[in-house]
Amino acid sequence: MGILSQLLPVVERHPQQVADWLSVRTGQPVRFDTLNTSWTQRGPLLRLQGVRIGPQGRMAIGEVEVLVAMYTGLLPGHSLIELRLRGMALTVHRDSAGRWSVYGLPRDVGGDPLEVLRRLGELQVIGGRLSVDAPSSGVSTTLSQINLRVRVAGDRLRAGVHGWLDSARAPVTGVVDFDRVSGDGDVYVETLPNQLASWSSLLAGVMRGVHLRDGAGHVRAWAQLHRHHVEQVTVQGDLQGVRFEGVRLAGQTVVPRVFWPQLQALVRWQRQGDGWRVVAPRLRMGESGRLQKLDGLVVEGGSFYTVSAPEAVDAGAVMAVLALGDWLAPDLRTWLLRARPQLRVAGLHVQSQADGRLWVAGRVEQLGFLPVVDAPGLSGVRGTLEGDAQGAVLTLDSAASVHFDWPSGFGRRHEIHLAGRIVGWRQGDGWKVATPALRVQAGDYGASLRGGLWFEGHGMLPRISLAVQLDDVAVPVAKRFWVRSKMSRELIDWLNAALVNGSTSGGFALIEGELKDWPFNNHDGYFEAAGRIHGGVMRFQSEWPVLEKLDADIAFIGNGFSIKGRGELAGVPQVQLEAGIEDFEKGDLYVRAHVQSDATRLLGLLRRSPLHQHDADTLDSVSASGPASVSFDMQLPLRHEQGADYGHFGGEVSLENVNFIHRRWNLAFENVRGPVRYSSDGFSAEGLHVLHQGLEGRLSVRVGDAVDDPAQIFQARLLASVNVKSLLRHAPQMDWLRPYVNGISQWRIGIDLAKGAPDAHRVFGHLTLDSDLVGTALNLPVPLDKGSGRVLPAHIDVALPMEQGDIALALGKLVAARVRHREGEGIGVRVVMGSDNVRDAPLEHGLVVIGHSTSLDAIDWMRLVRGGSAVSSDLPLRLIDLQVDSLLLLGGMFPNTRFQLRPVHQGVAVAVDGPALSGQLNVPESIDGTVTGSLGVLHWQAAQAPSVKVSGSVQSAMVDVDPASIPSLAFEVEDAKFGQVKFGRMELRTRHMSDGMQVDQLQTNSPSQRLSMFATWRGKGEAASIRLSARVDSRDLGELAQAIGYGEQLRGGEGQIQLSAGWNGPPVGFQLASLSGDLKVTARNGQLLELKPGAGRVLGLLSVTQLPRRLMLDFRDLFSKGLAFNRFYGEVHFGDGQARADGLKIEGPAVNIAIRGQSDLSTQTFDQIVDVNPKSGNLLTVVGAVAGGPVGAAVGAAANMVLGKPLGAIGAKTYHVSGPWNDPKVEVLNLDSRQRDKPSNSKSENRGGAG
């Protein structure tokens, strides 16, 4: 061997001989560019560069190594020469007939390359590349690197190969033992634990776009060849983490994938006649412990195809992989990928003929698929399947528990049992799936169906035609059937809350139309589900009580529902109801209800409604009874979108003679009639007819947004005739006023409450009361007195709560008051006379009266505030300070007087200051005390004197003075004046009696007049009686006459006037006809003044009776200087409406006159005799005396008869005066001859007629 190794350089120097040697061995011309030799342990190694084989070097091989295996090549089964090729590209090709060929090996032109290998020995390909091309199978891949050893021994070919698709991963090992002549042989391929992703290209063509992206494990395959064809292939594998990727669907960005955590396979394919047969003793994929099995699956193909599996097989995993490829329609692929159908079939047998005939049979043990988008899912279906190419029938196993899962529809999964048959058949280009009778039974509902779906083959959703008959079922079960994808969340929440209880009978459903058009809003289909609810319980709104005992028809039609019937709401029976949703998409719920019931039940309903939030205090304080009806209308949007209308509810309560009681305000209304309108924002009642304490009225109430003033939350208005005493009972602060008011007037009462929660510590509302007070009498001192028929505007404003606010009161411009009452602080009142408002706050406790008054009764005001009165007991006096135009006191009127009252110990201090009255008095608290004090001025003017103008109310107050209310009086006056009579200093002492008063002493003292009087006054008003005894001593009767209004009739004189008389009635209500008693006059040395012609003097009877002054003496210019008298004396007796003069005489220097007879004071007529006796020789003096005397109009009427006589013929005459005072008749009586001249009236005689 050493010698041979030394010969290698010689070989290098003779490359041509080497090329010739190789040409002989290969049978082809061989050329190369360079030759290098080396010695190896196995023998010499020749390295050839630029090798070319064939004529003109058509096959360029590149680098070739030739090893002469001198040691092993001589052994049996070994080649002496090994030909090593590097970088050679080989191609294995399968033609359409199924024959395999190898390209890229050296060969004779048109010869067999394996024959070349036989002559050369063993061929080794190192670092080569192998392409596999089988167009009919869709396989075309390249191994980027292979190491191949091929040895041909006669007809036998043996080969071994390591190949890499990815050099970073373990290779595939293959062994071939093949007879080149017979075409028989065996092939074995094995992969060591490897990443399968690198072999994906081998499946890409076969699987139509399916790529093996991941997986690892061990795969072995055996193939048997016969006559150059594959006769049988057996594959065994155990793989983990197998992941397939498929073709991306149009419009999708995600590549579809299928992942099998584990794949176990033992599959055998073998040729069978003109066909083939696949048997899978073991074929499992999926997760460990949950592998889907296709064990025992047999598939045969050829002129017909059959699939059979005696045991149960799972097809879900296979369908998932099939969905990755593009051999299925896109819609079907999409559904398979998303729904991931699961199918387990036992006893499967499928046979298909070449002519299109098909038979299918099997027992479905599990059929299911997941829900996809808006399509439902199903699982647990079992049954028996039979079919052919035109259709199939699945007879369902009723014992199977089927789960119907529709998340976008029903939401919760339904567990049901199905009984009946489902039939599928070809219809045009599509399929129909329907049932002639299918029974659906769940735990709480059941139904019978007929109809089905039509998949028309255009890739759209199917057309549905279905009729359903529902079993009787509980109402809440309906909550399981809301189609959530077509209904808002708010709508579903409302329906779930609304359907509380009850049962439904006679239910049915009809569906017809394209499912893509569901819910058929455009009349492109029809859907209706209806039934009858019995004993239902529904809650239409969370804030309203539930509707119970509901009997109603309910219907779901199209995209909405309606319900119509009657039930009981919050104890109110027979509520007629209509409700529904016209469009689930818009989600607007409407509810309309009407009920006729008793107000007590309806009020209970309102208390449990949202209206209770607006005015809980009112609803809780009110009780009602009587017939009433309620209508209700609610619109509730169930989609809460930006800017959306949040709906409303409203209605009307019709009251029909309902009785209401408001406990807080202590109000009661009867026979209330009229409508009350309410809404989600409040309620209002306008002009309700009410009966309050038997009197009719009108009531209006507004709450919430129904109010006129947006700052208010509650308003009430009542126009009613109300007893003022009952009205004051509602205001404890005004209770002191109740004894002084009486009557019924029409009042306008208003309540206004501000927004915000009522607060006991702040004012949040007002109560106002307005009236003209017609019908109400005020028994208060002047000027606050008022008769029931008089109009006096009254306005009262009460701040609420009363414990925190004030009460403002105004009676026109007459008086205003402000009342305050605080808990534990008593009542404070401030009164301003002559105003309609009070600006300053009242005291914490007590009464203050200020301001200006046109008139005021001092005694009544003192009585009002004196201790023990209704006012003083609750409202102690603090101050009265008034400027009074006409102050009334004991029948007199005092102008422009300031009147002040202040509390002192056990009494009231009175101060008066005015031109006619000034001074200080102390009035005791008790009526048994004595009013004491002193007055500087007391100019008493009768309140009914002609010169004094007083109002009717003042006169009425004077008449109604109660003398028993006047305490004892004891005071002095420095300057007393009554009328025009000046009496100077005066002392007054009176005594209080239980039924009146007594004047014990009334004395005056002035230089010319002195008065003393004793009197009693008992009783009040028309029941009063007065008795008095008075004496006037006058030093100047002319002054006295002038003071009392007769200043032009008397001058000078002195004397006395004594009166002892009485009458029934008040002092200021004196009527002359009621007078009884005696008047005695004694006067001397005076002069009756002249009478002016036509002056119309009214002398009266002694100026006491104040007779009408129509009779006059008119002796013209004959008597114009008056008449002096020496004495004037006599008596006048009053009684029974008559004034009788007996012995009334006037004695003068020229004439004596005597008057006797009577005057009727009731009818104002005369019946008097006047005797005129002139003294001799002095007629003029007589006539003058008569003209100025006190005989009055009777003498004046007779004077004209004297004028017609000669003066010397005048003598004594007697006259009879009769007739009315305003037109008396005079008759002359001739006492000497006892003849009577013709009567003539004074008017004719005044014109100069004779008598």
mmCIF file with all atom_site columns, N, CA and C in Angstrom, residues 1108-1140:
data_model
loop_
_atom_site.group_PDB
_atom_site.id
_atom_site.type_symbol
_atom_site.label_atom_id
_atom_site.label_alt_id
_atom_site.label_comp_id
_atom_site.label_asym_id
_atom_site.label_entity_id
_atom_site.label_seq_id
_atom_site.pdbx_PDB_ins_code
_atom_site.Cartn_x
_atom_site.Cartn_y
_atom_site.Cartn_z
_atom_site.occupancy
_atom_site.B_iso_or_equiv
_atom_site.pdbx_formal_charge
_atom_site.auth_seq_id
_atom_site.auth_comp_id
_atom_site.auth_asym_id
_atom_site.auth_atom_id
_atom_site.pdbx_PDB_model_num
ATOM 1  N N  . PRO A 1 1108 ? -140.291 121.793 65.384 1.00 0.00 ? 1108 PRO A N  1
ATOM 2  C CA . PRO A 1 1108 ? -139.993 122.428 64.099 1.00 0.00 ? 1108 PRO A CA 1
ATOM 3  C C  . PRO A 1 1108 ? -140.459 123.880 64.090 1.00 0.00 ? 1108 PRO A C  1
ATOM 4  N N  . ARG A 1 1109 ? -139.654 124.761 63.504 1.00 0.00 ? 1109 ARG A N  1
ATOM 5  C CA . ARG A 1 1109 ? -139.870 126.214 63.606 1.00 0.00 ? 1109 ARG A CA 1
ATOM 6  C C  . ARG A 1 1109 ? -140.624 126.729 62.386 1.00 0.00 ? 1109 ARG A C  1
ATOM 7  N N  . ARG A 1 1110 ? -141.851 126.299 62.261 1.00 0.00 ? 1110 ARG A N  1
ATOM 8  C CA . ARG A 1 1110 ? -142.641 126.769 61.131 1.00 0.00 ? 1110 ARG A CA 1
ATOM 9  C C  . ARG A 1 1110 ? -143.676 127.830 61.537 1.00 0.00 ? 1110 ARG A C  1
ATOM 10 N N  . LEU A 1 1111 ? -144.235 127.672 62.753 1.00 0.00 ? 1111 LEU A N  1
ATOM 11 C CA . LEU A 1 1111 ? -145.172 128.701 63.202 1.00 0.00 ? 1111 LEU A CA 1
ATOM 12 C C  . LEU A 1 1111 ? -144.378 129.919 63.609 1.00 0.00 ? 1111 LEU A C  1
ATOM 13 N N  . MET A 1 1112 ? -144.738 131.059 63.097 1.00 0.00 ? 1112 MET A N  1
ATOM 14 C CA . MET A 1 1112 ? -143.993 132.272 63.444 1.00 0.00 ? 1112 MET A CA 1
ATOM 15 C C  . MET A 1 1112 ? -144.960 133.432 63.614 1.00 0.00 ? 1112 MET A C  1
ATOM 16 N N  . LEU A 1 1113 ? -144.540 134.372 64.394 1.00 0.00 ? 1113 LEU A N  1
ATOM 17 C CA . LEU A 1 1113 ? -145.266 135.628 64.554 1.00 0.00 ? 1113 LEU A CA 1
ATOM 18 C C  . LEU A 1 1113 ? -144.640 136.635 63.616 1.00 0.00 ? 1113 LEU A C  1
ATOM 19 N N  . ASP A 1 1114 ? -145.394 137.135 62.708 1.00 0.00 ? 1114 ASP A N  1
ATOM 20 C CA . ASP A 1 1114 ? -144.848 138.094 61.742 1.00 0.00 ? 1114 ASP A CA 1
ATOM 21 C C  . ASP A 1 1114 ? -145.768 139.311 61.699 1.00 0.00 ? 1114 ASP A C  1
ATOM 22 N N  . PHE A 1 1115 ? -145.451 140.227 62.600 1.00 0.00 ? 1115 PHE A N  1
ATOM 23 C CA . PHE A 1 1115 ? -146.275 141.444 62.625 1.00 0.00 ? 1115 PHE A CA 1
ATOM 24 C C  . PHE A 1 1115 ? -145.623 142.574 61.845 1.00 0.00 ? 1115 PHE A C  1
ATOM 25 N N  . ARG A 1 1116 ? -144.770 142.229 60.933 1.00 0.00 ? 1116 ARG A N  1
ATOM 26 C CA . ARG A 1 1116 ? -144.103 143.140 60.031 1.00 0.00 ? 1116 ARG A CA 1
ATOM 27 C C  . ARG A 1 1116 ? -143.465 144.308 60.786 1.00 0.00 ? 1116 ARG A C  1
ATOM 28 N N  . ASP A 1 1117 ? -143.591 145.479 60.307 1.00 0.00 ? 1117 ASP A N  1
ATOM 29 C CA . ASP A 1 1117 ? -142.897 146.611 60.916 1.00 0.00 ? 1117 ASP A CA 1
ATOM 30 C C  . ASP A 1 1117 ? -143.567 147.128 62.179 1.00 0.00 ? 1117 ASP A C  1
ATOM 31 N N  . LEU A 1 1118 ? -144.780 146.543 62.510 1.00 0.00 ? 1118 LEU A N  1
ATOM 32 C CA . LEU A 1 1118 ? -145.536 147.062 63.644 1.00 0.00 ? 1118 LEU A CA 1
ATOM 33 C C  . LEU A 1 1118 ? -144.822 146.733 64.958 1.00 0.00 ? 1118 LEU A C  1
ATOM 34 N N  . PHE A 1 1119 ? -144.262 145.483 65.030 1.00 0.00 ? 1119 PHE A N  1
ATOM 35 C CA . PHE A 1 1119 ? -143.553 145.087 66.249 1.00 0.00 ? 1119 PHE A CA 1
ATOM 36 C C  . PHE A 1 1119 ? -142.175 144.629 65.830 1.00 0.00 ? 1119 PHE A C  1
ATOM 37 N N  . SER A 1 1120 ? -141.187 145.439 66.053 1.00 0.00 ? 1120 SER A N  1
ATOM 38 C CA . SER A 1 1120 ? -139.849 145.097 65.588 1.00 0.00 ? 1120 SER A CA 1
ATOM 39 C C  . SER A 1 1120 ? -138.786 145.271 66.654 1.00 0.00 ? 1120 SER A C  1
ATOM 40 N N  . LYS A 1 1121 ? -139.141 145.587 67.850 1.00 0.00 ? 1121 LYS A N  1
ATOM 41 C CA . LYS A 1 1121 ? -138.129 145.853 68.858 1.00 0.00 ? 1121 LYS A CA 1
ATOM 42 C C  . LYS A 1 1121 ? -138.076 144.810 69.955 1.00 0.00 ? 1121 LYS A C  1
ATOM 43 N N  . GLY A 1 1122 ? -138.934 143.773 69.925 1.00 0.00 ? 1122 GLY A N  1
ATOM 44 C CA . GLY A 1 1122 ? -138.894 142.731 70.934 1.00 0.00 ? 1122 GLY A CA 1
ATOM 45 C C  . GLY A 1 1122 ? -139.825 143.049 72.092 1.00 0.00 ? 1122 GLY A C  1
ATOM 46 N N  . LEU A 1 1123 ? -139.771 142.109 73.137 1.00 0.00 ? 1123 LEU A N  1
ATOM 47 C CA . LEU A 1 1123 ? -140.688 142.219 74.262 1.00 0.00 ? 1123 LEU A CA 1
ATOM 48 C C  . LEU A 1 1123 ? -139.942 141.866 75.545 1.00 0.00 ? 1123 LEU A C  1
ATOM 49 N N  . ALA A 1 1124 ? -139.996 142.759 76.490 1.00 0.00 ? 1124 ALA A N  1
ATOM 50 C CA . ALA A 1 1124 ? -139.385 142.487 77.785 1.00 0.00 ? 1124 ALA A CA 1
ATOM 51 C C  . ALA A 1 1124 ? -140.382 141.724 78.643 1.00 0.00 ? 1124 ALA A C  1
ATOM 52 N N  . PHE A 1 1125 ? -139.861 140.888 79.532 1.00 0.00 ? 1125 PHE A N  1
ATOM 53 C CA . PHE A 1 1125 ? -140.763 140.177 80.430 1.00 0.00 ? 1125 PHE A CA 1
ATOM 54 C C  . PHE A 1 1125 ? -140.222 140.336 81.855 1.00 0.00 ? 1125 PHE A C  1
ATOM 55 N N  . ASN A 1 1126 ? -141.210 140.280 82.754 1.00 0.00 ? 1126 ASN A N  1
ATOM 56 C CA . ASN A 1 1126 ? -140.859 140.334 84.170 1.00 0.00 ? 1126 ASN A CA 1
ATOM 57 C C  . ASN A 1 1126 ? -140.671 138.915 84.710 1.00 0.00 ? 1126 ASN A C  1
ATOM 58 N N  . ARG A 1 1127 ? -141.586 138.067 84.337 1.00 0.00 ? 1127 ARG A N  1
ATOM 59 C CA . ARG A 1 1127 ? -141.505 136.664 84.751 1.00 0.00 ? 1127 ARG A CA 1
ATOM 60 C C  . ARG A 1 1127 ? -141.862 135.742 83.576 1.00 0.00 ? 1127 ARG A C  1
ATOM 61 N N  . PHE A 1 1128 ? -141.177 134.568 83.576 1.00 0.00 ? 1128 PHE A N  1
ATOM 62 C CA . PHE A 1 1128 ? -141.473 133.520 82.573 1.00 0.00 ? 1128 PHE A CA 1
ATOM 63 C C  . PHE A 1 1128 ? -141.381 132.226 83.363 1.00 0.00 ? 1128 PHE A C  1
ATOM 64 N N  . TYR A 1 1129 ? -142.551 131.584 83.569 1.00 0.00 ? 1129 TYR A N  1
ATOM 65 C CA . TYR A 1 1129 ? -142.537 130.423 84.439 1.00 0.00 ? 1129 TYR A CA 1
ATOM 66 C C  . TYR A 1 1129 ? -143.595 129.430 83.986 1.00 0.00 ? 1129 TYR A C  1
ATOM 67 N N  . GLY A 1 1130 ? -143.412 128.212 84.462 1.00 0.00 ? 1130 GLY A N  1
ATOM 68 C CA . GLY A 1 1130 ? -144.374 127.159 84.138 1.00 0.00 ? 1130 GLY A CA 1
ATOM 69 C C  . GLY A 1 1130 ? -143.710 125.773 84.082 1.00 0.00 ? 1130 GLY A C  1
ATOM 70 N N  . GLU A 1 1131 ? -144.541 124.774 83.734 1.00 0.00 ? 1131 GLU A N  1
ATOM 71 C CA . GLU A 1 1131 ? -144.067 123.393 83.664 1.00 0.00 ? 1131 GLU A CA 1
ATOM 72 C C  . GLU A 1 1131 ? -144.549 122.736 82.383 1.00 0.00 ? 1131 GLU A C  1
ATOM 73 N N  . VAL A 1 1132 ? -143.749 121.837 81.911 1.00 0.00 ? 1132 VAL A N  1
ATOM 74 C CA . VAL A 1 1132 ? -144.097 120.990 80.750 1.00 0.00 ? 1132 VAL A CA 1
ATOM 75 C C  . VAL A 1 1132 ? -143.933 119.554 81.194 1.00 0.00 ? 1132 VAL A C  1
ATOM 76 N N  . HIS A 1 1133 ? -144.986 118.769 80.958 1.00 0.00 ? 1133 HIS A N  1
ATOM 77 C CA . HIS A 1 1133 ? -144.981 117.365 81.339 1.00 0.00 ? 1133 HIS A CA 1
ATOM 78 C C  . HIS A 1 1133 ? -144.848 116.497 80.074 1.00 0.00 ? 1133 HIS A C  1
ATOM 79 N N  . PHE A 1 1134 ? -143.898 115.516 80.082 1.00 0.00 ? 1134 PHE A N  1
ATOM 80 C CA . PHE A 1 1134 ? -143.656 114.630 78.949 1.00 0.00 ? 1134 PHE A CA 1
ATOM 81 C C  . PHE A 1 1134 ? -144.078 113.214 79.312 1.00 0.00 ? 1134 PHE A C  1
ATOM 82 N N  . GLY A 1 1135 ? -144.752 112.580 78.397 1.00 0.00 ? 1135 GLY A N  1
ATOM 83 C CA . GLY A 1 1135 ? -145.148 111.198 78.611 1.00 0.00 ? 1135 GLY A CA 1
ATOM 84 C C  . GLY A 1 1135 ? -146.087 110.731 77.517 1.00 0.00 ? 1135 GLY A C  1
ATOM 85 N N  . ASP A 1 1136 ? -145.979 109.432 77.237 1.00 0.00 ? 1136 ASP A N  1
ATOM 86 C CA . ASP A 1 1136 ? -146.832 108.815 76.216 1.00 0.00 ? 1136 ASP A CA 1
ATOM 87 C C  . ASP A 1 1136 ? -146.760 109.547 74.891 1.00 0.00 ? 1136 ASP A C  1
ATOM 88 N N  . GLY A 1 1137 ? -145.614 110.121 74.590 1.00 0.00 ? 1137 GLY A N  1
ATOM 89 C CA . GLY A 1 1137 ? -145.445 110.793 73.313 1.00 0.00 ? 1137 GLY A CA 1
ATOM 90 C C  . GLY A 1 1137 ? -146.063 112.163 73.237 1.00 0.00 ? 1137 GLY A C  1
ATOM 91 N N  . GLN A 1 1138 ? -146.473 112.703 74.378 1.00 0.00 ? 1138 GLN A N  1
ATOM 92 C CA . GLN A 1 1138 ? -147.127 114.011 74.418 1.00 0.00 ? 1138 GLN A CA 1
ATOM 93 C C  . GLN A 1 1138 ? -146.308 114.963 75.296 1.00 0.00 ? 1138 GLN A C  1
ATOM 94 N N  . ALA A 1 1139 ? -146.375 116.255 74.915 1.00 0.00 ? 1139 ALA A N  1
ATOM 95 C CA . ALA A 1 1139 ? -145.826 117.337 75.751 1.00 0.00 ? 1139 ALA A CA 1
ATOM 96 C C  . ALA A 1 1139 ? -146.988 118.259 76.142 1.00 0.00 ? 1139 ALA A C  1
ATOM 97 N N  . ARG A 1 1140 ? -147.272 118.272 77.478 1.00 0.00 ? 1140 ARG A N  1
ATOM 98 C CA . ARG A 1 1140 ? -148.434 119.047 77.940 1.00 0.00 ? 1140 ARG A CA 1
ATOM 99 C C  . ARG A 1 1140 ? -147.947 120.266 78.728 1.00 0.00 ? 1140 ARG A C  1
#
